[in-house]
Amino acid sequence: MHLLSEFRIKDQLPDVVSFTIEGYGLGYESCNVFNTCTFNKPQIELIDTEGDYTVDIVEDNILLDDTATEVTFTVPRDQVDAFTAEIKLELEIADIVINAPENIKFIDKVTLTKLASEKAYSGEKVTVHGIGFIEGDTIITVASKTGRTKANIVSIDGETVDIIVPEDAVTGPLLAEVDGVKSNELTLTIPPSGISVLFGDNGNLLDDRFSVSVAGDSGISLDTVGQRAKQLSKLLSPGKYNIALTANEIPDERGTFYICFSDNIDIISGPSQSSKDQLTAVDQVLSWEVNVNEGEGKTISTCDYSTNTNNDVEVNILWNEL
């Protein structure tokens, strides 16, 4: 037998407080002469662990399910407020007294108990368990590169909050805040995960401009026509994605380009990573389906179209456009 949600915040109690117990044999079975059997409700008593105050729950305020595995009972708030310490819960079932293993406890502020997953990537949903969450008044923040970042809350009730991990989140404390009062902290681990994409114009004429996007985002474009190298770096959780290269300016209908990916990217499918005749019109798009593996994605150790010396990228001019 156990008590669901043994933690409560007194300042947030409703006028009628509900408690639920789960277990087996929470009622005793009685049968009449016609062999019709029903479960009888247990007697429930609440006992102050540091005083003489007790409350006997009225039978009409006790609800027992058909299988005698769940009991829900209600208590007026003024009776709960009269307790001075933790509340011991005692059930009497067919002259057998059973004590709940947990006491009903009162806390002063919103309290976090656990994370459904202690490890997550940016953009993933995480369920935060605790007590004292209030819809519209609860803020969840996580550690980030700039200090702390507010997480987007997608659903909330009194004991759980579902959040989306912010893109700039890093490993560190997650905490809640309700009406300006902060909770305890739980550690959310953000494994290093991201990608890098190097691209540019590698024709002998400095006349083309391209942009690169990942999974349909806004992406980045070359700063100038003919720019030899630009790198996109992006936080990204592992998985399959589409990386697109778009022709923005190609005055001679011959877009000369190259594109290289960080070491944690495996190419599943796509065209050649360098060409002078695959892009012939503005807004034409080439795309690669890739699998992103765990890792920071900061290193591009192999790129057949450029060399990197002391962080200076030298691009091999492969294509003659004359």
PDB file of N, CA, C and O in Angstrom, residues 64-131:
ATOM      1  N   LEU A  64     -14.128   3.795  -2.654  1.00  0.00           N
ATOM      2  CA  LEU A  64     -13.363   2.571  -2.889  1.00  0.00           C
ATOM      3  C   LEU A  64     -13.708   2.034  -4.268  1.00  0.00           C
ATOM      4  O   LEU A  64     -14.887   1.905  -4.613  1.00  0.00           O
ATOM      5  N   ASP A  65     -12.668   1.722  -5.083  1.00  0.00           N
ATOM      6  CA  ASP A  65     -12.969   1.216  -6.423  1.00  0.00           C
ATOM      7  C   ASP A  65     -13.457  -0.234  -6.360  1.00  0.00           C
ATOM      8  O   ASP A  65     -13.419  -0.886  -5.313  1.00  0.00           O
ATOM      9  N   ASP A  66     -13.920  -0.752  -7.503  1.00  0.00           N
ATOM     10  CA  ASP A  66     -14.559  -2.070  -7.547  1.00  0.00           C
ATOM     11  C   ASP A  66     -13.603  -3.217  -7.260  1.00  0.00           C
ATOM     12  O   ASP A  66     -14.039  -4.330  -6.955  1.00  0.00           O
ATOM     13  N   THR A  67     -12.300  -2.975  -7.381  1.00  0.00           N
ATOM     14  CA  THR A  67     -11.324  -4.043  -7.158  1.00  0.00           C
ATOM     15  C   THR A  67     -10.620  -3.924  -5.804  1.00  0.00           C
ATOM     16  O   THR A  67      -9.721  -4.708  -5.497  1.00  0.00           O
ATOM     17  N   ALA A  68     -11.017  -2.941  -5.017  1.00  0.00           N
ATOM     18  CA  ALA A  68     -10.407  -2.706  -3.692  1.00  0.00           C
ATOM     19  C   ALA A  68      -8.905  -2.490  -3.788  1.00  0.00           C
ATOM     20  O   ALA A  68      -8.145  -2.879  -2.894  1.00  0.00           O
ATOM     21  N   THR A  69      -8.471  -1.833  -4.878  1.00  0.00           N
ATOM     22  CA  THR A  69      -7.044  -1.523  -5.040  1.00  0.00           C
ATOM     23  C   THR A  69      -6.761  -0.020  -4.977  1.00  0.00           C
ATOM     24  O   THR A  69      -5.596   0.383  -5.009  1.00  0.00           O
ATOM     25  N   GLU A  70      -7.804   0.790  -4.878  1.00  0.00           N
ATOM     26  CA  GLU A  70      -7.607   2.238  -4.798  1.00  0.00           C
ATOM     27  C   GLU A  70      -8.684   2.862  -3.924  1.00  0.00           C
ATOM     28  O   GLU A  70      -9.866   2.591  -4.098  1.00  0.00           O
ATOM     29  N   VAL A  71      -8.234   3.677  -2.997  1.00  0.00           N
ATOM     30  CA  VAL A  71      -9.146   4.397  -2.114  1.00  0.00           C
ATOM     31  C   VAL A  71      -8.841   5.889  -2.230  1.00  0.00           C
ATOM     32  O   VAL A  71      -7.687   6.306  -2.109  1.00  0.00           O
ATOM     33  N   THR A  72      -9.875   6.672  -2.477  1.00  0.00           N
ATOM     34  CA  THR A  72      -9.733   8.125  -2.493  1.00  0.00           C
ATOM     35  C   THR A  72     -10.628   8.696  -1.399  1.00  0.00           C
ATOM     36  O   THR A  72     -11.791   8.299  -1.273  1.00  0.00           O
ATOM     37  N   PHE A  73     -10.077   9.584  -0.586  1.00  0.00           N
ATOM     38  CA  PHE A  73     -10.882  10.206   0.461  1.00  0.00           C
ATOM     39  C   PHE A  73     -10.617  11.698   0.492  1.00  0.00           C
ATOM     40  O   PHE A  73      -9.577  12.178   0.032  1.00  0.00           O
ATOM     41  N   THR A  74     -11.586  12.431   1.010  1.00  0.00           N
ATOM     42  CA  THR A  74     -11.481  13.886   1.067  1.00  0.00           C
ATOM     43  C   THR A  74     -11.599  14.374   2.506  1.00  0.00           C
ATOM     44  O   THR A  74     -12.257  13.749   3.345  1.00  0.00           O
ATOM     45  N   VAL A  75     -10.940  15.510   2.748  1.00  0.00           N
ATOM     46  CA  VAL A  75     -10.918  16.124   4.073  1.00  0.00           C
ATOM     47  C   VAL A  75     -11.090  17.633   3.906  1.00  0.00           C
ATOM     48  O   VAL A  75     -10.439  18.233   3.041  1.00  0.00           O
ATOM     49  N   PRO A  76     -11.950  18.272   4.682  1.00  0.00           N
ATOM     50  CA  PRO A  76     -12.050  19.731   4.624  1.00  0.00           C
ATOM     51  C   PRO A  76     -10.705  20.382   4.951  1.00  0.00           C
ATOM     52  O   PRO A  76      -9.965  19.906   5.820  1.00  0.00           O
ATOM     53  N   ARG A  77     -10.406  21.465   4.281  1.00  0.00           N
ATOM     54  CA  ARG A  77      -9.107  22.101   4.460  1.00  0.00           C
ATOM     55  C   ARG A  77      -8.878  22.530   5.908  1.00  0.00           C
ATOM     56  O   ARG A  77      -7.751  22.420   6.414  1.00  0.00           O
ATOM     57  N   ASP A  78      -9.909  23.034   6.584  1.00  0.00           N
ATOM     58  CA  ASP A  78      -9.692  23.526   7.945  1.00  0.00           C
ATOM     59  C   ASP A  78      -9.228  22.404   8.870  1.00  0.00           C
ATOM     60  O   ASP A  78      -8.466  22.635   9.811  1.00  0.00           O
ATOM     61  N   GLN A  79      -9.672  21.169   8.593  1.00  0.00           N
ATOM     62  CA  GLN A  79      -9.199  20.040   9.400  1.00  0.00           C
ATOM     63  C   GLN A  79      -7.734  19.728   9.102  1.00  0.00           C
ATOM     64  O   GLN A  79      -6.956  19.415  10.007  1.00  0.00           O
ATOM     65  N   VAL A  80      -7.354  19.837   7.822  1.00  0.00           N
ATOM     66  CA  VAL A  80      -5.948  19.594   7.467  1.00  0.00           C
ATOM     67  C   VAL A  80      -5.055  20.680   8.060  1.00  0.00           C
ATOM     68  O   VAL A  80      -3.959  20.399   8.562  1.00  0.00           O
ATOM     69  N   ASP A  81      -5.512  21.936   8.032  1.00  0.00           N
ATOM     70  CA  ASP A  81      -4.714  23.042   8.571  1.00  0.00           C
ATOM     71  C   ASP A  81      -4.429  22.885  10.063  1.00  0.00           C
ATOM     72  O   ASP A  81      -3.447  23.437  10.578  1.00  0.00           O
ATOM     73  N   ALA A  82      -5.271  22.130  10.753  1.00  0.00           N
ATOM     74  CA  ALA A  82      -5.110  21.979  12.202  1.00  0.00           C
ATOM     75  C   ALA A  82      -3.955  21.067  12.575  1.00  0.00           C
ATOM     76  O   ALA A  82      -3.493  21.067  13.735  1.00  0.00           O
ATOM     77  N   PHE A  83      -3.459  20.278  11.638  1.00  0.00           N
ATOM     78  CA  PHE A  83      -2.313  19.414  11.928  1.00  0.00           C
ATOM     79  C   PHE A  83      -1.058  20.259  12.059  1.00  0.00           C
ATOM     80  O   PHE A  83      -0.850  21.214  11.311  1.00  0.00           O
ATOM     81  N   THR A  84      -0.216  19.893  13.011  1.00  0.00           N
ATOM     82  CA  THR A  84       0.995  20.681  13.287  1.00  0.00           C
ATOM     83  C   THR A  84       2.253  20.042  12.738  1.00  0.00           C
ATOM     84  O   THR A  84       3.324  20.643  12.778  1.00  0.00           O
ATOM     85  N   ALA A  85       2.161  18.789  12.263  1.00  0.00           N
ATOM     86  CA  ALA A  85       3.340  18.076  11.776  1.00  0.00           C
ATOM     87  C   ALA A  85       2.903  17.119  10.667  1.00  0.00           C
ATOM     88  O   ALA A  85       1.811  17.258  10.115  1.00  0.00           O
ATOM     89  N   GLU A  86       3.758  16.160  10.343  1.00  0.00           N
ATOM     90  CA  GLU A  86       3.386  15.156   9.358  1.00  0.00           C
ATOM     91  C   GLU A  86       2.166  14.374   9.845  1.00  0.00           C
ATOM     92  O   GLU A  86       1.939  14.243  11.055  1.00  0.00           O
ATOM     93  N   ILE A  87       1.396  13.873   8.884  1.00  0.00           N
ATOM     94  CA  ILE A  87       0.165  13.167   9.221  1.00  0.00           C
ATOM     95  C   ILE A  87       0.342  11.674   8.952  1.00  0.00           C
ATOM     96  O   ILE A  87       0.676  11.271   7.833  1.00  0.00           O
ATOM     97  N   LYS A  88       0.121  10.893   9.986  1.00  0.00           N
ATOM     98  CA  LYS A  88       0.146   9.436   9.843  1.00  0.00           C
ATOM     99  C   LYS A  88      -1.219   8.969   9.353  1.00  0.00           C
ATOM    100  O   LYS A  88      -2.256   9.433   9.825  1.00  0.00           O
ATOM    101  N   LEU A  89      -1.215   8.063   8.380  1.00  0.00           N
ATOM    102  CA  LEU A  89      -2.440   7.560   7.788  1.00  0.00           C
ATOM    103  C   LEU A  89      -2.667   6.113   8.226  1.00  0.00           C
ATOM    104  O   LEU A  89      -1.811   5.259   8.007  1.00  0.00           O
ATOM    105  N   GLU A  90      -3.814   5.869   8.859  1.00  0.00           N
ATOM    106  CA  GLU A  90      -4.107   4.537   9.401  1.00  0.00           C
ATOM    107  C   GLU A  90      -5.422   4.017   8.820  1.00  0.00           C
ATOM    108  O   GLU A  90      -6.446   4.717   8.837  1.00  0.00           O
ATOM    109  N   LEU A  91      -5.392   2.799   8.276  1.00  0.00           N
ATOM    110  CA  LEU A  91      -6.585   2.150   7.748  1.00  0.00           C
ATOM    111  C   LEU A  91      -6.947   0.954   8.617  1.00  0.00           C
ATOM    112  O   LEU A  91      -6.056   0.213   9.051  1.00  0.00           O
ATOM    113  N   GLU A  92      -8.232   0.788   8.871  1.00  0.00           N
ATOM    114  CA  GLU A  92      -8.709  -0.412   9.559  1.00  0.00           C
ATOM    115  C   GLU A  92      -9.619  -1.172   8.598  1.00  0.00           C
ATOM    116  O   GLU A  92     -10.646  -0.653   8.138  1.00  0.00           O
ATOM    117  N   ILE A  93      -9.194  -2.399   8.290  1.00  0.00           N
ATOM    118  CA  ILE A  93      -9.917  -3.234   7.335  1.00  0.00           C
ATOM    119  C   ILE A  93     -10.249  -4.553   8.017  1.00  0.00           C
ATOM    120  O   ILE A  93      -9.352  -5.350   8.328  1.00  0.00           O
ATOM    121  N   ALA A  94     -11.536  -4.776   8.302  1.00  0.00           N
ATOM    122  CA  ALA A  94     -11.984  -6.020   8.960  1.00  0.00           C
ATOM    123  C   ALA A  94     -11.186  -6.273  10.234  1.00  0.00           C
ATOM    124  O   ALA A  94     -10.616  -7.348  10.436  1.00  0.00           O
ATOM    125  N   ASP A  95     -11.107  -5.228  11.086  1.00  0.00           N
ATOM    126  CA  ASP A  95     -10.435  -5.293  12.390  1.00  0.00           C
ATOM    127  C   ASP A  95      -8.912  -5.413  12.285  1.00  0.00           C
ATOM    128  O   ASP A  95      -8.240  -5.647  13.288  1.00  0.00           O
ATOM    129  N   ILE A  96      -8.386  -5.264  11.081  1.00  0.00           N
ATOM    130  CA  ILE A  96      -6.930  -5.271  10.897  1.00  0.00           C
ATOM    131  C   ILE A  96      -6.478  -3.845  10.620  1.00  0.00           C
ATOM    132  O   ILE A  96      -6.997  -3.183   9.715  1.00  0.00           O
ATOM    133  N   VAL A  97      -5.520  -3.337  11.412  1.00  0.00           N
ATOM    134  CA  VAL A  97      -5.031  -1.966  11.269  1.00  0.00           C
ATOM    135  C   VAL A  97      -3.771  -1.965  10.410  1.00  0.00           C
ATOM    136  O   VAL A  97      -2.826  -2.714  10.678  1.00  0.00           O
ATOM    137  N   ILE A  98      -3.785  -1.128   9.402  1.00  0.00           N
ATOM    138  CA  ILE A  98      -2.645  -1.009   8.492  1.00  0.00           C
ATOM    139  C   ILE A  98      -2.217   0.450   8.439  1.00  0.00           C
ATOM    140  O   ILE A  98      -3.053   1.353   8.277  1.00  0.00           O
ATOM    141  N   ASN A  99      -0.917   0.686   8.581  1.00  0.00           N
ATOM    142  CA  ASN A  99      -0.378   2.042   8.479  1.00  0.00           C
ATOM    143  C   ASN A  99       0.250   2.246   7.103  1.00  0.00           C
ATOM    144  O   ASN A  99       1.000   1.387   6.615  1.00  0.00           O
ATOM    145  N   ALA A 100      -0.062   3.364   6.484  1.00  0.00           N
ATOM    146  CA  ALA A 100       0.578   3.692   5.205  1.00  0.00           C
ATOM    147  C   ALA A 100       2.076   3.886   5.436  1.00  0.00           C
ATOM    148  O   ALA A 100       2.490   4.452   6.459  1.00  0.00           O
ATOM    149  N   PRO A 101       2.915   3.389   4.515  1.00  0.00           N
ATOM    150  CA  PRO A 101       4.365   3.529   4.718  1.00  0.00           C
ATOM    151  C   PRO A 101       4.850   4.968   4.652  1.00  0.00           C
ATOM    152  O   PRO A 101       5.917   5.300   5.160  1.00  0.00           O
ATOM    153  N   GLU A 102       4.069   5.832   4.007  1.00  0.00           N
ATOM    154  CA  GLU A 102       4.460   7.241   3.915  1.00  0.00           C
ATOM    155  C   GLU A 102       3.517   8.096   4.759  1.00  0.00           C
ATOM    156  O   GLU A 102       2.315   7.822   4.841  1.00  0.00           O
ATOM    157  N   ASN A 103       4.074   9.100   5.387  1.00  0.00           N
ATOM    158  CA  ASN A 103       3.248  10.112   6.035  1.00  0.00           C
ATOM    159  C   ASN A 103       2.886  11.200   5.041  1.00  0.00           C
ATOM    160  O   ASN A 103       3.589  11.407   4.034  1.00  0.00           O
ATOM    161  N   ILE A 104       1.801  11.882   5.304  1.00  0.00           N
ATOM    162  CA  ILE A 104       1.472  13.076   4.519  1.00  0.00           C
ATOM    163  C   ILE A 104       2.357  14.203   5.029  1.00  0.00           C
ATOM    164  O   ILE A 104       2.372  14.507   6.225  1.00  0.00           O
ATOM    165  N   LYS A 105       3.123  14.815   4.116  1.00  0.00           N
ATOM    166  CA  LYS A 105       4.109  15.831   4.501  1.00  0.00           C
ATOM    167  C   LYS A 105       3.743  17.169   3.890  1.00  0.00           C
ATOM    168  O   LYS A 105       3.189  17.230   2.782  1.00  0.00           O
ATOM    169  N   PHE A 106       4.081  18.225   4.595  1.00  0.00           N
ATOM    170  CA  PHE A 106       3.805  19.573   4.106  1.00  0.00           C
ATOM    171  C   PHE A 106       5.119  20.283   3.831  1.00  0.00           C
ATOM    172  O   PHE A 106       6.072  20.185   4.610  1.00  0.00           O
ATOM    173  N   ILE A 107       5.177  20.973   2.706  1.00  0.00           N
ATOM    174  CA  ILE A 107       6.364  21.730   2.338  1.00  0.00           C
ATOM    175  C   ILE A 107       5.981  23.185   2.117  1.00  0.00           C
ATOM    176  O   ILE A 107       4.814  23.514   1.924  1.00  0.00           O
ATOM    177  N   ASP A 108       7.000  24.061   2.167  1.00  0.00           N
ATOM    178  CA  ASP A 108       6.734  25.495   2.117  1.00  0.00           C
ATOM    179  C   ASP A 108       6.731  26.067   0.707  1.00  0.00           C
ATOM    180  O   ASP A 108       6.268  27.185   0.493  1.00  0.00           O
ATOM    181  N   LYS A 109       7.273  25.317  -0.264  1.00  0.00           N
ATOM    182  CA  LYS A 109       7.418  25.877  -1.605  1.00  0.00           C
ATOM    183  C   LYS A 109       7.359  24.756  -2.631  1.00  0.00           C
ATOM    184  O   LYS A 109       7.355  23.576  -2.283  1.00  0.00           O
ATOM    185  N   VAL A 110       7.328  25.157  -3.905  1.00  0.00           N
ATOM    186  CA  VAL A 110       7.348  24.176  -4.977  1.00  0.00           C
ATOM    187  C   VAL A 110       8.608  23.316  -4.836  1.00  0.00           C
ATOM    188  O   VAL A 110       9.699  23.813  -4.549  1.00  0.00           O
ATOM    189  N   THR A 111       8.426  22.015  -4.988  1.00  0.00           N
ATOM    190  CA  THR A 111       9.525  21.072  -4.774  1.00  0.00           C
ATOM    191  C   THR A 111       9.600  20.102  -5.946  1.00  0.00           C
ATOM    192  O   THR A 111       8.590  19.541  -6.362  1.00  0.00           O
ATOM    193  N   LEU A 112      10.822  19.910  -6.463  1.00  0.00           N
ATOM    194  CA  LEU A 112      11.053  18.957  -7.539  1.00  0.00           C
ATOM    195  C   LEU A 112      11.465  17.616  -6.940  1.00  0.00           C
ATOM    196  O   LEU A 112      12.269  17.571  -6.013  1.00  0.00           O
ATOM    197  N   THR A 113      10.895  16.534  -7.480  1.00  0.00           N
ATOM    198  CA  THR A 113      11.220  15.205  -6.963  1.00  0.00           C
ATOM    199  C   THR A 113      12.080  14.395  -7.922  1.00  0.00           C
ATOM    200  O   THR A 113      13.007  13.705  -7.493  1.00  0.00           O
ATOM    201  N   LYS A 114      11.793  14.464  -9.226  1.00  0.00           N
ATOM    202  CA  LYS A 114      12.613  13.705 -10.183  1.00  0.00           C
ATOM    203  C   LYS A 114      12.330  14.190 -11.602  1.00  0.00           C
ATOM    204  O   LYS A 114      11.333  14.868 -11.867  1.00  0.00           O
ATOM    205  N   LEU A 115      13.238  13.814 -12.497  1.00  0.00           N
ATOM    206  CA  LEU A 115      13.050  14.020 -13.929  1.00  0.00           C
ATOM    207  C   LEU A 115      12.761  12.664 -14.560  1.00  0.00           C
ATOM    208  O   LEU A 115      13.419  11.671 -14.225  1.00  0.00           O
ATOM    209  N   ALA A 116      11.787  12.618 -15.455  1.00  0.00           N
ATOM    210  CA  ALA A 116      11.484  11.340 -16.116  1.00  0.00           C
ATOM    211  C   ALA A 116      12.700  10.836 -16.879  1.00  0.00           C
ATOM    212  O   ALA A 116      12.928   9.625 -16.973  1.00  0.00           O
ATOM    213  N   SER A 117      13.479  11.750 -17.409  1.00  0.00           N
ATOM    214  CA  SER A 117      14.751  11.408 -18.043  1.00  0.00           C
ATOM    215  C   SER A 117      15.783  12.433 -17.600  1.00  0.00           C
ATOM    216  O   SER A 117      15.569  13.635 -17.757  1.00  0.00           O
ATOM    217  N   GLU A 118      16.889  11.954 -17.035  1.00  0.00           N
ATOM    218  CA  GLU A 118      17.915  12.875 -16.553  1.00  0.00           C
ATOM    219  C   GLU A 118      18.853  13.329 -17.660  1.00  0.00           C
ATOM    220  O   GLU A 118      19.692  14.193 -17.445  1.00  0.00           O
ATOM    221  N   LYS A 119      18.703  12.735 -18.853  1.00  0.00           N
ATOM    222  CA  LYS A 119      19.526  13.113 -20.003  1.00  0.00           C
ATOM    223  C   LYS A 119      18.613  13.461 -21.163  1.00  0.00           C
ATOM    224  O   LYS A 119      17.673  12.731 -21.461  1.00  0.00           O
ATOM    225  N   ALA A 120      18.877  14.581 -21.814  1.00  0.00           N
ATOM    226  CA  ALA A 120      18.037  14.996 -22.948  1.00  0.00           C
ATOM    227  C   ALA A 120      18.842  15.905 -23.857  1.00  0.00           C
ATOM    228  O   ALA A 120      19.850  16.499 -23.443  1.00  0.00           O
ATOM    229  N   TYR A 121      18.370  16.005 -25.089  1.00  0.00           N
ATOM    230  CA  TYR A 121      18.984  16.891 -26.070  1.00  0.00           C
ATOM    231  C   TYR A 121      18.087  18.102 -26.288  1.00  0.00           C
ATOM    232  O   TYR A 121      16.892  18.077 -25.963  1.00  0.00           O
ATOM    233  N   SER A 122      18.660  19.148 -26.852  1.00  0.00           N
ATOM    234  CA  SER A 122      17.863  20.333 -27.148  1.00  0.00           C
ATOM    235  C   SER A 122      16.726  19.961 -28.096  1.00  0.00           C
ATOM    236  O   SER A 122      16.896  19.159 -29.009  1.00  0.00           O
ATOM    237  N   GLY A 123      15.559  20.533 -27.829  1.00  0.00           N
ATOM    238  CA  GLY A 123      14.385  20.247 -28.637  1.00  0.00           C
ATOM    239  C   GLY A 123      13.572  19.057 -28.164  1.00  0.00           C
ATOM    240  O   GLY A 123      12.449  18.858 -28.629  1.00  0.00           O
ATOM    241  N   GLU A 124      14.105  18.263 -27.239  1.00  0.00           N
ATOM    242  CA  GLU A 124      13.362  17.110 -26.741  1.00  0.00           C
ATOM    243  C   GLU A 124      12.451  17.510 -25.580  1.00  0.00           C
ATOM    244  O   GLU A 124      12.681  18.517 -24.899  1.00  0.00           O
ATOM    245  N   LYS A 125      11.425  16.688 -25.352  1.00  0.00           N
ATOM    246  CA  LYS A 125      10.507  16.922 -24.240  1.00  0.00           C
ATOM    247  C   LYS A 125      11.002  16.197 -23.003  1.00  0.00           C
ATOM    248  O   LYS A 125      11.427  15.052 -23.065  1.00  0.00           O
ATOM    249  N   VAL A 126      10.925  16.865 -21.870  1.00  0.00           N
ATOM    250  CA  VAL A 126      11.296  16.279 -20.586  1.00  0.00           C
ATOM    251  C   VAL A 126      10.151  16.505 -19.605  1.00  0.00           C
ATOM    252  O   VAL A 126       9.606  17.614 -19.527  1.00  0.00           O
ATOM    253  N   THR A 127       9.790  15.476 -18.873  1.00  0.00           N
ATOM    254  CA  THR A 127       8.750  15.592 -17.854  1.00  0.00           C
ATOM    255  C   THR A 127       9.403  15.793 -16.490  1.00  0.00           C
ATOM    256  O   THR A 127      10.245  14.996 -16.065  1.00  0.00           O
ATOM    257  N   VAL A 128       9.015  16.872 -15.827  1.00  0.00           N
ATOM    258  CA  VAL A 128       9.523  17.206 -14.495  1.00  0.00           C
ATOM    259  C   VAL A 128       8.452  16.838 -13.476  1.00  0.00           C
ATOM    260  O   VAL A 128       7.306  17.277 -13.587  1.00  0.00           O
ATOM    261  N   HIS A 129       8.823  16.025 -12.493  1.00  0.00           N
ATOM    262  CA  HIS A 129       7.891  15.628 -11.443  1.00  0.00           C
ATOM    263  C   HIS A 129       8.159  16.449 -10.175  1.00  0.00           C
ATOM    264  O   HIS A 129       9.310  16.740  -9.848  1.00  0.00           O
ATOM    265  N   GLY A 130       7.086  16.794  -9.481  1.00  0.00           N
ATOM    266  CA  GLY A 130       7.233  17.545  -8.251  1.00  0.00           C
ATOM    267  C   GLY A 130       5.881  17.830  -7.637  1.00  0.00           C
ATOM    268  O   GLY A 130       4.892  17.161  -7.926  1.00  0.00           O
ATOM    269  N   ILE A 131       5.841  18.844  -6.797  1.00  0.00           N
ATOM    270  CA  ILE A 131       4.590  19.237  -6.148  1.00  0.00           C
ATOM    271  C   ILE A 131       4.547  20.760  -6.082  1.00  0.00           C
ATOM    272  O   ILE A 131       5.572  21.414  -5.870  1.00  0.00           O
TER     273      ILE A 131
END
